[in-house]
PDB file of C-alpha atoms in Angstrom:
ATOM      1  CA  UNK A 218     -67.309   2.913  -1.462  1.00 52.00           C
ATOM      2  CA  UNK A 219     -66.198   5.918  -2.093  1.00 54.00           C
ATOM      3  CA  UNK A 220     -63.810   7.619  -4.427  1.00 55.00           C
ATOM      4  CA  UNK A 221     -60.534   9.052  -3.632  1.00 50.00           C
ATOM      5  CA  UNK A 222     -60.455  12.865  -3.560  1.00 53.00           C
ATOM      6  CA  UNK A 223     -57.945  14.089  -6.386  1.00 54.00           C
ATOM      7  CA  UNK A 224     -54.432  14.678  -5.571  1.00 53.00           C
ATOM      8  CA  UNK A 225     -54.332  12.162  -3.057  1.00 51.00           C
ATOM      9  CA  UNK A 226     -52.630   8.709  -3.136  1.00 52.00           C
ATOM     10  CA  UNK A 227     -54.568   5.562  -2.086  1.00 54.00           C
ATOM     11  CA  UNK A 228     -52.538   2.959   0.194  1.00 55.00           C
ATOM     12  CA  UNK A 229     -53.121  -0.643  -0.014  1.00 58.00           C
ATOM     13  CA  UNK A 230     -52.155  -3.232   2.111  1.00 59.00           C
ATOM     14  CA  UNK A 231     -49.054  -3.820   0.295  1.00 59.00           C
ATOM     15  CA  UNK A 232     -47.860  -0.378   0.804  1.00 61.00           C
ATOM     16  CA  UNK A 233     -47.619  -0.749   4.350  1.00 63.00           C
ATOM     17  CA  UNK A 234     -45.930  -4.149   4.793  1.00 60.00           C
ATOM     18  CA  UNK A 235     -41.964  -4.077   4.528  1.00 60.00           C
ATOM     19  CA  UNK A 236     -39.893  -4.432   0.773  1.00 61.00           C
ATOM     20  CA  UNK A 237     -37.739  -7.070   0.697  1.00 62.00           C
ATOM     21  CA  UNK A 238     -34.208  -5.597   0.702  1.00 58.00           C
ATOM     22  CA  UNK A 239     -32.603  -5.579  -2.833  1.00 55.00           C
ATOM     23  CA  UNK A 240     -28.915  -5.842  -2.841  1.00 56.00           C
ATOM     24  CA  UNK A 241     -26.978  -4.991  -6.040  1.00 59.00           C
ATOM     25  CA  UNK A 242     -24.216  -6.972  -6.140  1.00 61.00           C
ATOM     26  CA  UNK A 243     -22.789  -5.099  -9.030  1.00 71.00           C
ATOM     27  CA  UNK A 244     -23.130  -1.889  -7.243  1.00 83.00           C
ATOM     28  CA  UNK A 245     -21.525  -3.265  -4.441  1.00 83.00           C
ATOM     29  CA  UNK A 246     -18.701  -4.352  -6.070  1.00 82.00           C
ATOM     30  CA  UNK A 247     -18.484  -0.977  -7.696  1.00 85.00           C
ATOM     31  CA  UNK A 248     -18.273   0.354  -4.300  1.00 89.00           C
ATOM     32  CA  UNK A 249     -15.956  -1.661  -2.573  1.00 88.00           C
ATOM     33  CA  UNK A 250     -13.801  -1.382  -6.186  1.00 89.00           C
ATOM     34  CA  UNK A 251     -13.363   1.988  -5.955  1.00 92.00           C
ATOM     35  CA  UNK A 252     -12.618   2.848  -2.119  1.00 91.00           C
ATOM     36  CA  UNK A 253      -9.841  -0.387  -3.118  1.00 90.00           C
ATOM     37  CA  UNK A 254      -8.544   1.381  -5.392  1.00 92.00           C
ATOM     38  CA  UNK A 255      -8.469   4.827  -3.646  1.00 93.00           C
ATOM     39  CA  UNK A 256      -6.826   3.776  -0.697  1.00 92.00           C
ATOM     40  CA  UNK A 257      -4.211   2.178  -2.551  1.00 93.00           C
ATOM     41  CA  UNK A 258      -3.759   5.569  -4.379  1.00 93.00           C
ATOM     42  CA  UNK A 259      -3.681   7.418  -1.110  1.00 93.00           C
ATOM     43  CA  UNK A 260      -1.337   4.661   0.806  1.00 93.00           C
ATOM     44  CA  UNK A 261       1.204   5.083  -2.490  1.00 94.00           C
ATOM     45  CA  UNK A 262       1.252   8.417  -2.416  1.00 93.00           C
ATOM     46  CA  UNK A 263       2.700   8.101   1.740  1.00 92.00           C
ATOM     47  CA  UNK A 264       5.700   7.450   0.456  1.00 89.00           C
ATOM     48  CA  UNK A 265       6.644  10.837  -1.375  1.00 89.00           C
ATOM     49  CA  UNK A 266       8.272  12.826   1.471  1.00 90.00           C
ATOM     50  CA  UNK A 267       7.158  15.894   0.394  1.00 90.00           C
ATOM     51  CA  UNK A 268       3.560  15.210   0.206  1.00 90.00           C
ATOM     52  CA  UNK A 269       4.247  13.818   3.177  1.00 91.00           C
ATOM     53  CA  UNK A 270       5.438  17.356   4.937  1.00 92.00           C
ATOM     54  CA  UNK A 271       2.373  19.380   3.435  1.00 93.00           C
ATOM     55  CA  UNK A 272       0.355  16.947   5.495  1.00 93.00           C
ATOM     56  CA  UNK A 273       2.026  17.885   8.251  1.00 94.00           C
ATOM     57  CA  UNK A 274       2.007  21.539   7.583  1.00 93.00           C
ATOM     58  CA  UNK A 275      -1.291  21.654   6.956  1.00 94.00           C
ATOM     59  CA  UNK A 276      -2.216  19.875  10.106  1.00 93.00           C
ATOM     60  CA  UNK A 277      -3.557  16.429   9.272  1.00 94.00           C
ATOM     61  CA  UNK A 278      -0.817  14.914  11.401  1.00 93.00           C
ATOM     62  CA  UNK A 279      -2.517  16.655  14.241  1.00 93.00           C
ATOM     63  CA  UNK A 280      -5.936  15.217  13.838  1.00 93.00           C
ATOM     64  CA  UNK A 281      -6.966  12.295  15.337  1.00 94.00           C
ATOM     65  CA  UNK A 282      -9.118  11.068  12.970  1.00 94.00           C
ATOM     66  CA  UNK A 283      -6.566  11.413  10.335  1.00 92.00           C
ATOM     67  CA  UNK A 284      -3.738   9.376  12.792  1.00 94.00           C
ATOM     68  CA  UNK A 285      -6.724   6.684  13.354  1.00 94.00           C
ATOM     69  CA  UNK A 286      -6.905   6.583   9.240  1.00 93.00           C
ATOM     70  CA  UNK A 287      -3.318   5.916   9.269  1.00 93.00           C
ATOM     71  CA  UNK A 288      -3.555   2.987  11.815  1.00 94.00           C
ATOM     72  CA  UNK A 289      -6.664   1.523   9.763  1.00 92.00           C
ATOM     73  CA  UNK A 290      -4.323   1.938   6.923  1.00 92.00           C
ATOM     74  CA  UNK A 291      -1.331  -0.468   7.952  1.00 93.00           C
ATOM     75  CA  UNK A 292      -4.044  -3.578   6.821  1.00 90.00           C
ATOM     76  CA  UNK A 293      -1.674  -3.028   3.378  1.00 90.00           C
ATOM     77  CA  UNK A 294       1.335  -4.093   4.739  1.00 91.00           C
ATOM     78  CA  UNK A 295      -0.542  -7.516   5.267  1.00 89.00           C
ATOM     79  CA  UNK A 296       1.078  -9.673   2.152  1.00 91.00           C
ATOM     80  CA  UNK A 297      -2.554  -9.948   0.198  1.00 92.00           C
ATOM     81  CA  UNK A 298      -2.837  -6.297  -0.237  1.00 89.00           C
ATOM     82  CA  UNK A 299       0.673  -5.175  -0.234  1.00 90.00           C
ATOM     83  CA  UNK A 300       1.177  -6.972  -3.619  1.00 92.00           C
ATOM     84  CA  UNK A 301      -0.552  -4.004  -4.731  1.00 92.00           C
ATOM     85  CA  UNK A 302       2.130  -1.750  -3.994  1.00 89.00           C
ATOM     86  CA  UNK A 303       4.345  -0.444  -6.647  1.00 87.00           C
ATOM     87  CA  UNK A 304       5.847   1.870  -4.370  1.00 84.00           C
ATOM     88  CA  UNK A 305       7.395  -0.255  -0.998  1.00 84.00           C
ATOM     89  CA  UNK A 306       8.487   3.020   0.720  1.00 86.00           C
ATOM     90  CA  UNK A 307       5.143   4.016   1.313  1.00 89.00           C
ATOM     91  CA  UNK A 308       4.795   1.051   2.984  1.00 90.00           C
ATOM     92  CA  UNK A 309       7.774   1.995   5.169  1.00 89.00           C
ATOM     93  CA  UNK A 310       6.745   5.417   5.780  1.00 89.00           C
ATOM     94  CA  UNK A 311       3.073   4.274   6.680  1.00 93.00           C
ATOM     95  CA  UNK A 312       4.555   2.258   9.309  1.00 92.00           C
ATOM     96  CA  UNK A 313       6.810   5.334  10.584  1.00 90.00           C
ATOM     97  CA  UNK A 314       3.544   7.188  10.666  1.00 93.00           C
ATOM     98  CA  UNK A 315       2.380   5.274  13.244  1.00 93.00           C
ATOM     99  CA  UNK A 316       5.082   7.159  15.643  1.00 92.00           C
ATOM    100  CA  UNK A 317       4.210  10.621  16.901  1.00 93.00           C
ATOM    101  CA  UNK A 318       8.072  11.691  16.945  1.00 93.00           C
ATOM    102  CA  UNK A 319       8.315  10.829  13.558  1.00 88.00           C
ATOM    103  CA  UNK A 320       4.668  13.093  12.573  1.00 92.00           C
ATOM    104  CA  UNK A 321       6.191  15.629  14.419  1.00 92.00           C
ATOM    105  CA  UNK A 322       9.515  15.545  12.605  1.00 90.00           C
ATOM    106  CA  UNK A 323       7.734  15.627   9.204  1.00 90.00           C
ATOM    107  CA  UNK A 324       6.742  19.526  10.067  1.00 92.00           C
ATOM    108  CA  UNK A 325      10.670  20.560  10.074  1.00 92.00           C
ATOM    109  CA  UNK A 326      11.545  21.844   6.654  1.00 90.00           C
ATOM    110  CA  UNK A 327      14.566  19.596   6.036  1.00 90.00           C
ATOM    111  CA  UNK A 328      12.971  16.279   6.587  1.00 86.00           C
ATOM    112  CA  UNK A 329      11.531  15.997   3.457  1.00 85.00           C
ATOM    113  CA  UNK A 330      14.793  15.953   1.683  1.00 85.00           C
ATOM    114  CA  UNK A 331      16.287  14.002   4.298  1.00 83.00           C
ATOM    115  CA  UNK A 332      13.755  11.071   3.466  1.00 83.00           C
ATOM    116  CA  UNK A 333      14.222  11.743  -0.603  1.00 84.00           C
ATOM    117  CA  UNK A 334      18.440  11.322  -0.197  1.00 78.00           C
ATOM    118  CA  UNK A 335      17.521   7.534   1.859  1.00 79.00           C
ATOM    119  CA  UNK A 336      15.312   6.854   0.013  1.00 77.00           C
ATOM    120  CA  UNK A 337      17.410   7.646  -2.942  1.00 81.00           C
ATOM    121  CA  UNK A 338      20.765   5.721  -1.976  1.00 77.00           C
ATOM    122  CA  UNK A 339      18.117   2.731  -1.201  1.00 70.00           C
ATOM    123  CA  UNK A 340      16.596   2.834  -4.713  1.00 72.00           C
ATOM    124  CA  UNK A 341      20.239   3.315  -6.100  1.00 72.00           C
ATOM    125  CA  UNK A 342      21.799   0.071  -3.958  1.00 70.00           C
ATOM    126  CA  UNK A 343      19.443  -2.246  -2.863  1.00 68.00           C
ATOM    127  CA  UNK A 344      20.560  -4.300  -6.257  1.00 64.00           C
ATOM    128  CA  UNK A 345      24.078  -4.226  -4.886  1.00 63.00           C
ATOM    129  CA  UNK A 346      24.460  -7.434  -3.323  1.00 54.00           C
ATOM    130  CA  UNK A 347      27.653  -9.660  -2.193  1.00 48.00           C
ATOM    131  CA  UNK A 348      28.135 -11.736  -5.480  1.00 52.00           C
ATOM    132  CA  UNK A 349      28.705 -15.463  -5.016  1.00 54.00           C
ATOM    133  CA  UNK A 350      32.023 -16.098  -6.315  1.00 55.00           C
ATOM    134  CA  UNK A 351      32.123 -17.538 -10.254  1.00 58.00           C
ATOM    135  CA  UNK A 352      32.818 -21.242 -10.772  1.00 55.00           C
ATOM    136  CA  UNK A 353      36.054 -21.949 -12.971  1.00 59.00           C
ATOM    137  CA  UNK A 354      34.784 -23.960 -16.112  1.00 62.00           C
ATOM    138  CA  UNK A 355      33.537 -27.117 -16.188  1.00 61.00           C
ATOM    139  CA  UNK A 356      36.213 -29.744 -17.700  1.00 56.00           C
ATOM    140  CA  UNK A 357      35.970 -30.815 -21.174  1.00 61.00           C
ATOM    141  CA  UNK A 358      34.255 -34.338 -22.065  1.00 58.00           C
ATOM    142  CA  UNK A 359      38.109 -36.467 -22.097  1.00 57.00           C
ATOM    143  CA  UNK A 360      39.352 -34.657 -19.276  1.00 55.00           C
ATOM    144  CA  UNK A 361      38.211 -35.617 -15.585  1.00 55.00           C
ATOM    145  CA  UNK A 362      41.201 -34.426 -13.435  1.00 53.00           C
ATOM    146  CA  UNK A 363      38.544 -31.401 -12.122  1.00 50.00           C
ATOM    147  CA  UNK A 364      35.158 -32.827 -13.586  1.00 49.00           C
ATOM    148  CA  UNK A 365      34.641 -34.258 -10.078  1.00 52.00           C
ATOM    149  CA  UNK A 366      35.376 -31.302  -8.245  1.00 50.00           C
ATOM    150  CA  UNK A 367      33.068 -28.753 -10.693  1.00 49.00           C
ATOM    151  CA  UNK A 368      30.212 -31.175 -10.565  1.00 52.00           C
ATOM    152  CA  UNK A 369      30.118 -31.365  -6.904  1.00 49.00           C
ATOM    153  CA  UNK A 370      30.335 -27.767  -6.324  1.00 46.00           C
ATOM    154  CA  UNK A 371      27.942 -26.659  -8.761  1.00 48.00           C
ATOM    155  CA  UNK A 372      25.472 -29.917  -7.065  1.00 49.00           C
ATOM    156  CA  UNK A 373      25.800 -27.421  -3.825  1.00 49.00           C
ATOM    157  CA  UNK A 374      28.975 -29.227  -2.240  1.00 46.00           C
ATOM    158  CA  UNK A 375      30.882 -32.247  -1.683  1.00 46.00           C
ATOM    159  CA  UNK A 376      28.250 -35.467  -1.364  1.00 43.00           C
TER     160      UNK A 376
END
C-alpha cells in the first residue's frame, strides 16, 4: 500500500456516505423565538401613524413584497397571537393596510395626525360606557315591604 503524499487528505468509506441530519432543537427554538418576537415588534409599531407615513414616504407602501409582508402579517389578528398585542390599533391599522386607498392616503402629510386625534378620542372614551342604573338599597333584616322587589332585581328580574 502506499502512503499518502503530504498535504493531502485520505477519504474513507465513511466520508462519502451521507451524515445523518442533526437538528438542534434549541437552536431552532432560538430561531423561531426571535423572528416571534420581531414581528410582534414590527406589527406594534403599525399602529404609530407617523411611522406609519415615513413608510409611505419612503416607498415601502409601493413595493410588493413589502404589501405581501403586510398580508402575511394579518395571521396576528388571529386570537392566539393577538394576545400578544399591547397595542390593538396596530391591529386596526394592519388591517387598513391591506387597502391600497388607504396606503395611498398615508403619503398625504395630514394623515398622520388625522389617525393620532382618532386614535386619541378612542384611547380617551372607549371606558365611557352607558352605566346600568344603581339599585336603591337593599331593605334592612325586619323590614320586607321592598326586600322582595331588591332581591329579584339584583337575581336578574322577576322569577
Amino acid at each position: 500500500m502506499t502512503q499518502p503524499q503530504q498535504g493531502f487528505a485520505t477519504t474513507s468509506e465513511n466520508d462519502l456516505l451521507p451524515q445523518p441530519i442533526v437538528i438542534d432543537t434549541d437552536s431552532a427554538h432560538n430561531r423561531n423565538r426571535e423572528l416571534f418576537e420581531l414581528e410582534l415588534e414590527f406589527v406594534q409599531a403599525l399602529g404609530n401613524p407617523f411611522y406609519l407615513y415615513n413608510l409611505a414616504v419612503e416607498g415601502y407602501m409601493d413595493d410588493p413584497a413589502f404589501v405581501n409582508y403586510l398580508k402575511y402579517l394579518t395571521y396576528w389578528q388571529d386570537k392566539e397571537y393577538a394576545r400578544f398585542i399591547t397595542y390593538p390599533h396596530a391591529l386596526h391599522h394592519l388591517d387598513l393596510l391591506q387597502n391600497a386607498r388607504f396606503r395611498e392616503a398615508l403619503k398625504k402629510p395630514e394623515t398622520p395626525s388625522f389617525l393620532q386625534h382618532h386614535q386619541f378620542e378612542h384611547w380617551r372614551t372607549w371606558r365611557v360606557r352607558a352605566r346600568p342604573p344603581t339599585l336603591p338599597p337593599l331593605a334592612k333584616a325586619g323590614d320586607n315591604s321592598q326586600g322582595k322587589d331588591n332581591e329579584a332585581l339584583n337575581a336578574g328580574g322577576p322569577q
